[in-house]
mmCIF file of C-alpha atoms in Angstrom:
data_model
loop_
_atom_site.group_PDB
_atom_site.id
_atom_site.type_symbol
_atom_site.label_atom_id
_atom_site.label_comp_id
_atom_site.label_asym_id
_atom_site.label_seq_id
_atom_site.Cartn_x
_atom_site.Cartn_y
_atom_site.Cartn_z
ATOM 1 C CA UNK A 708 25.247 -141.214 -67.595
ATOM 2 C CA UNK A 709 25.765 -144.644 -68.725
ATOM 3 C CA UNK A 710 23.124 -146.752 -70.040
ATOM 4 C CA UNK A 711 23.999 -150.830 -70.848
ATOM 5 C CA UNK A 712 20.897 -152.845 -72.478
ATOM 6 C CA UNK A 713 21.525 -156.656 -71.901
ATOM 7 C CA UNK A 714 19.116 -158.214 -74.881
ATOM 8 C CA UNK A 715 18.517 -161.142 -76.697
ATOM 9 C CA UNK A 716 17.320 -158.874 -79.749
ATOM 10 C CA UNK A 717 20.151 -155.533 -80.155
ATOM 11 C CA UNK A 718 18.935 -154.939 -83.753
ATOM 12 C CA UNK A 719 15.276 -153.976 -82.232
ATOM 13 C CA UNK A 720 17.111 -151.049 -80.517
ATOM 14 C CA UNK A 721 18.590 -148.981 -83.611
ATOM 15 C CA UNK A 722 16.134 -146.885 -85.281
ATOM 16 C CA UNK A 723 14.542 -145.773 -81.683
ATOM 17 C CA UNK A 724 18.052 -145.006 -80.193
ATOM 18 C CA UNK A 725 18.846 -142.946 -83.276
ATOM 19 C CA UNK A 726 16.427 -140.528 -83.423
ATOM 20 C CA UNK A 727 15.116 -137.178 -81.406
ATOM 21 C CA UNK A 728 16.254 -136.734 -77.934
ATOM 22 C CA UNK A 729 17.986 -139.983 -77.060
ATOM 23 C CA UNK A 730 19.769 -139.563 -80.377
ATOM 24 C CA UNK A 731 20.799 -135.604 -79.090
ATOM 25 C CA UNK A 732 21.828 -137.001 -75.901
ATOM 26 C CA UNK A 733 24.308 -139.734 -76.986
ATOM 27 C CA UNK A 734 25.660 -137.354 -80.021
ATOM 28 C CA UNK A 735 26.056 -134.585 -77.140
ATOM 29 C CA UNK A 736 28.111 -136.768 -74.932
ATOM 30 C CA UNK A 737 25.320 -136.984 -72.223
ATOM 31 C CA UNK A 738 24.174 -140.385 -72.200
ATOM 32 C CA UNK A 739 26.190 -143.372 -73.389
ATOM 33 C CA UNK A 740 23.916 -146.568 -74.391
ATOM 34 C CA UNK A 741 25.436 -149.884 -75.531
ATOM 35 C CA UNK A 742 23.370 -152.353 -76.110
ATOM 36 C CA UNK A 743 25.062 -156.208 -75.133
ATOM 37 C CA UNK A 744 23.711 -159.170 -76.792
ATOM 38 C CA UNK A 745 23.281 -162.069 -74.272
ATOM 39 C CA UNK A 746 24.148 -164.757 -76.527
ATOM 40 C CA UNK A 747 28.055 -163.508 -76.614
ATOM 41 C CA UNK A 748 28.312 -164.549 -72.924
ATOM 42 C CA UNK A 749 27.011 -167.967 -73.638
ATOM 43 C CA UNK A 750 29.623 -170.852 -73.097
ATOM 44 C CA UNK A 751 27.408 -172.913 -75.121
ATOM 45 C CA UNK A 752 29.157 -173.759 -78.322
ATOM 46 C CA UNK A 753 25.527 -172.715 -80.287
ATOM 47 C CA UNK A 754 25.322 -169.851 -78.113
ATOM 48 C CA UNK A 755 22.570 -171.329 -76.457
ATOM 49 C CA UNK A 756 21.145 -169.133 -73.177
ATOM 50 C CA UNK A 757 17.995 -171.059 -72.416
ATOM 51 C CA UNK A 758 16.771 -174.522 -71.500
ATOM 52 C CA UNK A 759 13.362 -176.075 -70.254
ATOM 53 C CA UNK A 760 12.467 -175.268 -66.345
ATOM 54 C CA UNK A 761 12.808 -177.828 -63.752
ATOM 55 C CA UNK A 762 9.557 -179.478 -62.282
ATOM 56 C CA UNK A 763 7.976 -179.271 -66.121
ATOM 57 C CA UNK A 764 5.872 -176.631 -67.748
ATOM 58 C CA UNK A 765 5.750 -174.632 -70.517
ATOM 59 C CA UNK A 766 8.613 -173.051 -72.327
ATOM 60 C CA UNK A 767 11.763 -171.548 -71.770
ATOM 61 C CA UNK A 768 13.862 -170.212 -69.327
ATOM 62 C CA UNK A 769 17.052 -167.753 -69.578
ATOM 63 C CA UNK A 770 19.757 -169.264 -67.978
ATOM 64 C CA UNK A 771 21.779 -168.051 -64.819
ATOM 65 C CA UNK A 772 25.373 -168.228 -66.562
ATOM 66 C CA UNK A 773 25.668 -165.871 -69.751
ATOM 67 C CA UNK A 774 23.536 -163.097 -67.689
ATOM 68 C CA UNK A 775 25.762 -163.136 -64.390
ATOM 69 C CA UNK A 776 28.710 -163.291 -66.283
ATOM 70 C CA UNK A 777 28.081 -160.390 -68.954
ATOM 71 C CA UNK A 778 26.576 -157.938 -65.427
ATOM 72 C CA UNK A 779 29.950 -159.282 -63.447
ATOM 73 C CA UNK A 780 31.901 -157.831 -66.990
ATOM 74 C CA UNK A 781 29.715 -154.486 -66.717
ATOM 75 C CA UNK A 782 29.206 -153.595 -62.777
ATOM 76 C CA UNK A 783 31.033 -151.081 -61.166
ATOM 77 C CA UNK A 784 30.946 -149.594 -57.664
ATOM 78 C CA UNK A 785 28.629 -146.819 -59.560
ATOM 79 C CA UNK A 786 25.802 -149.582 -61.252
ATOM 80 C CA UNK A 787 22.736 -150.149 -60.394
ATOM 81 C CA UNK A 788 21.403 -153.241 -62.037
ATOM 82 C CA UNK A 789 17.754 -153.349 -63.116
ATOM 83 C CA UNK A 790 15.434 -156.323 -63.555
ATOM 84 C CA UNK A 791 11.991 -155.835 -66.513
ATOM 85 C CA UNK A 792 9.565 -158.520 -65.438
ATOM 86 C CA UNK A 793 5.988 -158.481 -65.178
ATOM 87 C CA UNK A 794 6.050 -158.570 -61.498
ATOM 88 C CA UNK A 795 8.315 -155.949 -60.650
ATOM 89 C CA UNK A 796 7.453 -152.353 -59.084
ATOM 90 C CA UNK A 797 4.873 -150.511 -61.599
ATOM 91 C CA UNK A 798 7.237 -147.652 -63.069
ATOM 92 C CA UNK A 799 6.614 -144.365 -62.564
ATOM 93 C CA UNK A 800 7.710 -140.715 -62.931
ATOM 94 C CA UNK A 801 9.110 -140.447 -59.911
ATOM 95 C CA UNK A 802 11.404 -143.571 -60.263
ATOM 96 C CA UNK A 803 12.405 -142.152 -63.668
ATOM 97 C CA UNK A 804 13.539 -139.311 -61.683
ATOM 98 C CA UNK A 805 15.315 -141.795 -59.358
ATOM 99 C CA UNK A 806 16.822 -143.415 -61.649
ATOM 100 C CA UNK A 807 18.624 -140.068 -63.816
ATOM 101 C CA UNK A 808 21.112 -139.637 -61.098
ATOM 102 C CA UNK A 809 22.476 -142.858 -61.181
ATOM 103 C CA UNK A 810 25.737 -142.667 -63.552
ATOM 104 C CA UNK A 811 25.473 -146.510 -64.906
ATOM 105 C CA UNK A 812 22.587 -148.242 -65.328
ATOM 106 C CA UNK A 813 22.383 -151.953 -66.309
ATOM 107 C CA UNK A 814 19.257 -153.391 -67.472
ATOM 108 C CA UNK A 815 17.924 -156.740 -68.048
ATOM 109 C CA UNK A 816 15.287 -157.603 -71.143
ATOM 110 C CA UNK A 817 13.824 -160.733 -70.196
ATOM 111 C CA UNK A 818 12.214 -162.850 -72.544
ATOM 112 C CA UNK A 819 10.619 -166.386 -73.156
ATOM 113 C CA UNK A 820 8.877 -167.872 -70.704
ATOM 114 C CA UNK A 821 10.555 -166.135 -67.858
ATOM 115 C CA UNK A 822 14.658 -166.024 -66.517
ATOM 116 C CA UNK A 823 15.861 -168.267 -63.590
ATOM 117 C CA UNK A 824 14.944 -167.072 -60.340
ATOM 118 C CA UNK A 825 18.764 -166.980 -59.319
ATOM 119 C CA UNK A 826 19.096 -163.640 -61.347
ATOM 120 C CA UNK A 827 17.158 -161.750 -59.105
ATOM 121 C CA UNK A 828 19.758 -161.989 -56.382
ATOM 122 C CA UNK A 829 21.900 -159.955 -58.779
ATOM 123 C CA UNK A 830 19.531 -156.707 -58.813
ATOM 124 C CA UNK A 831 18.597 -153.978 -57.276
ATOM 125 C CA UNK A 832 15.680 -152.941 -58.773
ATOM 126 C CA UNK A 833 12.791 -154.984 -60.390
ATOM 127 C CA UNK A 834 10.592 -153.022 -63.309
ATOM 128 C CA UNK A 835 7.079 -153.243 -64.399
ATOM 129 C CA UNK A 836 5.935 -151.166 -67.337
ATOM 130 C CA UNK A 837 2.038 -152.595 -66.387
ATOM 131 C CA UNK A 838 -0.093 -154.841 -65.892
ATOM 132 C CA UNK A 839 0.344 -156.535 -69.179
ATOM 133 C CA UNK A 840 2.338 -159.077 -70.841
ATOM 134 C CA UNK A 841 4.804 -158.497 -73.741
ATOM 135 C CA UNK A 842 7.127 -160.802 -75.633
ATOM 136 C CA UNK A 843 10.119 -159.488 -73.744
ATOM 137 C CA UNK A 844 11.635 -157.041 -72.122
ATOM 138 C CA UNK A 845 13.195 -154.828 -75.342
ATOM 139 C CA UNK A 846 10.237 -152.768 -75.635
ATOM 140 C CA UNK A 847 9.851 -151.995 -72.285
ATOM 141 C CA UNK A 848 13.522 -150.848 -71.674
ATOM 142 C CA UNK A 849 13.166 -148.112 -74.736
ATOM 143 C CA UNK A 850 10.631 -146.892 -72.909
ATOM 144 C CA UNK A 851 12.298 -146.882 -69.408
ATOM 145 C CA UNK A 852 15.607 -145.555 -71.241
ATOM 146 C CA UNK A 853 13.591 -142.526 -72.995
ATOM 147 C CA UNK A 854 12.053 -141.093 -69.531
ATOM 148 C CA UNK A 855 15.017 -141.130 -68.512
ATOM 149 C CA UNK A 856 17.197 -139.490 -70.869
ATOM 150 C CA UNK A 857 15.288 -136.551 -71.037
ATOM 151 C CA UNK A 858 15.508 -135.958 -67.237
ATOM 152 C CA UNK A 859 19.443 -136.085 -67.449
ATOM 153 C CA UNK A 860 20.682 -132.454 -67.286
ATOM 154 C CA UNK A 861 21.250 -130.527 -70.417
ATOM 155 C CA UNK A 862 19.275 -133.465 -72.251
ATOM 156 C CA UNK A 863 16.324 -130.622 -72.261
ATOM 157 C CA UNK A 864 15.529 -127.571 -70.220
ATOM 158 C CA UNK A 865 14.660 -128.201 -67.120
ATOM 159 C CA UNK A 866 11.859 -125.660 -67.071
ATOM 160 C CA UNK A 867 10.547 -128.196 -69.747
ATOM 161 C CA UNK A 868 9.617 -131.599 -67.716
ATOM 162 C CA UNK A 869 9.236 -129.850 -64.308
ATOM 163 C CA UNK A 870 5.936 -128.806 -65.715
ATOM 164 C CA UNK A 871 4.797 -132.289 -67.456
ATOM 165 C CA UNK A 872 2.381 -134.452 -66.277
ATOM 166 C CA UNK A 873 2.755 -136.653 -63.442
ATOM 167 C CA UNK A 874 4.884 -133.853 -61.282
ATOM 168 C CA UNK A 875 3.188 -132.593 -58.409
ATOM 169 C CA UNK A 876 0.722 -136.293 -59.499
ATOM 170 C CA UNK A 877 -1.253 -133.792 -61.590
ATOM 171 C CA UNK A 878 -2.006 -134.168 -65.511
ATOM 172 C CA UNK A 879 -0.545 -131.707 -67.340
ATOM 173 C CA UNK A 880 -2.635 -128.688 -68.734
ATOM 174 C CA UNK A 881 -4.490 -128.381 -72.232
ATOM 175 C CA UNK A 882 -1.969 -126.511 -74.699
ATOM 176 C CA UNK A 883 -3.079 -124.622 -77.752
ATOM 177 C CA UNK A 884 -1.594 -123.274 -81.096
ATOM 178 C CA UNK A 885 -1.779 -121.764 -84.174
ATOM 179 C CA UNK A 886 -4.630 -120.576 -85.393
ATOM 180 C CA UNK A 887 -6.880 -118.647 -82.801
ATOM 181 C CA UNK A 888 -10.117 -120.671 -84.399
ATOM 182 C CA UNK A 889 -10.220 -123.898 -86.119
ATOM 183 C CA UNK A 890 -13.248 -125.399 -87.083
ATOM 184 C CA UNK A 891 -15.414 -123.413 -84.675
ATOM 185 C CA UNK A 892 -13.433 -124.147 -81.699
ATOM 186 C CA UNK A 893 -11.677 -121.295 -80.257
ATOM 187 C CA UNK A 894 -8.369 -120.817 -77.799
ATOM 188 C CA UNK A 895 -9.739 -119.566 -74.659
ATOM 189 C CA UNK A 896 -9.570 -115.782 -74.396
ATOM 190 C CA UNK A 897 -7.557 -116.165 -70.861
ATOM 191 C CA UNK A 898 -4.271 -117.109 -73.152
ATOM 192 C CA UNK A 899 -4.913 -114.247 -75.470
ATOM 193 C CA UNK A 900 -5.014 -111.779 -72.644
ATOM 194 C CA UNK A 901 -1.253 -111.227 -71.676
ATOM 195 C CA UNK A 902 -1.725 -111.609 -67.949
ATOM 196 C CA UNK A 903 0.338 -114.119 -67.103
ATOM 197 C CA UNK A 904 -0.849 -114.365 -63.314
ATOM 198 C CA UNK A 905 -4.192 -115.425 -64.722
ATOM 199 C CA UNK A 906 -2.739 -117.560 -67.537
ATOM 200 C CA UNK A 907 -0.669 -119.687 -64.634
ATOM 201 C CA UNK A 908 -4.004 -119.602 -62.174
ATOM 202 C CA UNK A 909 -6.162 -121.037 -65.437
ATOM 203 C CA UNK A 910 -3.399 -123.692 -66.203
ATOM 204 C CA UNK A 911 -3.353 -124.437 -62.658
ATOM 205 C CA UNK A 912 -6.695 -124.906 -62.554
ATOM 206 C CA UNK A 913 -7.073 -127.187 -65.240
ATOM 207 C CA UNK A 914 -4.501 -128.996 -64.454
ATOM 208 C CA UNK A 915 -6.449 -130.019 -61.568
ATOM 209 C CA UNK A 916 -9.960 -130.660 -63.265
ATOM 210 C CA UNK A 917 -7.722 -132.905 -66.023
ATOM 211 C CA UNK A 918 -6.520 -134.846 -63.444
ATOM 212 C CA UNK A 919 -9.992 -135.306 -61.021
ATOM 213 C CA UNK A 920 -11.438 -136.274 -64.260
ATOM 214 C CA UNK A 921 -8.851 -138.408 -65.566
ATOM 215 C CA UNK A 922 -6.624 -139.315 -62.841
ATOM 216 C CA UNK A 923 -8.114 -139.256 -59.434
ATOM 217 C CA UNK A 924 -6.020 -141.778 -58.022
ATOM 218 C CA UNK A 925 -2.786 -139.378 -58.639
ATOM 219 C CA UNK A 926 -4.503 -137.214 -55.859
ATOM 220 C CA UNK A 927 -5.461 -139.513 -53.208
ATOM 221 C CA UNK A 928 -1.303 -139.852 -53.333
#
């Protein structure tokens, strides 16, 4: 899989591409991520990519040019060109799923006061991390590209995030370790036992109770 990052901020993307598994992926040859900075593609002489909006208002708008220009240098027949604003779809596991079978991703980090409306007509996909407002997009594309690096195959087992939370739109289950008591609380006996039909009906079960508790909207889904 391919992976390009259109930002007005590349250096914010080093030290979280270049560690654990996104770091394993790229040095494995699984995932290639190249971060583009936005002012390159300016044809302002001061590399300028945004100006004030028409009609008034408050500040700044990306510009149409350097952003259709640098996607128009990146698309292929095999991209699929994604969009971070505030009012795009609400991102979920499933569309992280979605999304790891596509071999070239392109994604936009919007920032300022918002982009010109024309660059939605170059999308196919508008994102929403939630309902909340950050400085830009950067932040939310880390942790778009994470999901979905891990879900690439031979990123990590597969075994591994079929049984994470959000599959099946249950929670995951309560995981223990190391040492059998700490502080007066104890592992429950059921994952001393050895049965491993009851360990998988307990797991199941709390699974479930995690998720009415915490979660219920994941099962009216």
């Amino acid at each position: 899989m391919k992976i390009d990052i259109l930002t007005l901020f590349p250096e914010m993307f080093q030290s979280v591409f270049n560690e654990s598994i996104v770091k394993r992926a790229v040095d494995s040859n699984l995932v290639e991520i190249n971060i583009h900075n936005i002012r390159d593609y300016s044809l302002d002489p001061h590399h300028k990519v945004d100006d004030t909006p028409y009609g008034g208002g408050e500040g700044m708008v990306l510009m149409c040019q350097p952003i259709f220009d640098l996607v128009k240098t990146l698309r292929t027949k095999d991209s699929y060109v994604i969009l971070l604003t505030p009012d795009g779809v609400c991102y979920q596991q499933k569309i992280a799923y979605q999304l790891a079978t596509y071999k070239h991703l392109i994604i936009i980090c919007g920032h300022y006061e918002g982009f010109d409306e024309r660059i939605r007509t170059i999308c196919d996909l508008e994102l929403s991390i939630g309902d909340y407002i950050l400085t830009g997009g950067e932040l939310a594309s880390m942790v778009i590209v994470d999901s979905i690096v891990r879900l690439v195959p031979g990123v990590i087992k597969e075994e591994s995030h079929l049984k994470e939370s959000f599959n099946n739109n249950l929670l995951d289950y309560p995981q223990y370790t190391k040492p059998r008591v700490y502080e007066g609380l104890s592992v429950p006996e059921v994952l001393l036992s050895g049965d491993h039909k009851k360990i998988k009906e307990y797991r199941e079960q709390e699974s479930l109770k995690r998720t009415k508790e915490r979660r219920p909207d994941l099962l009216e889904e």
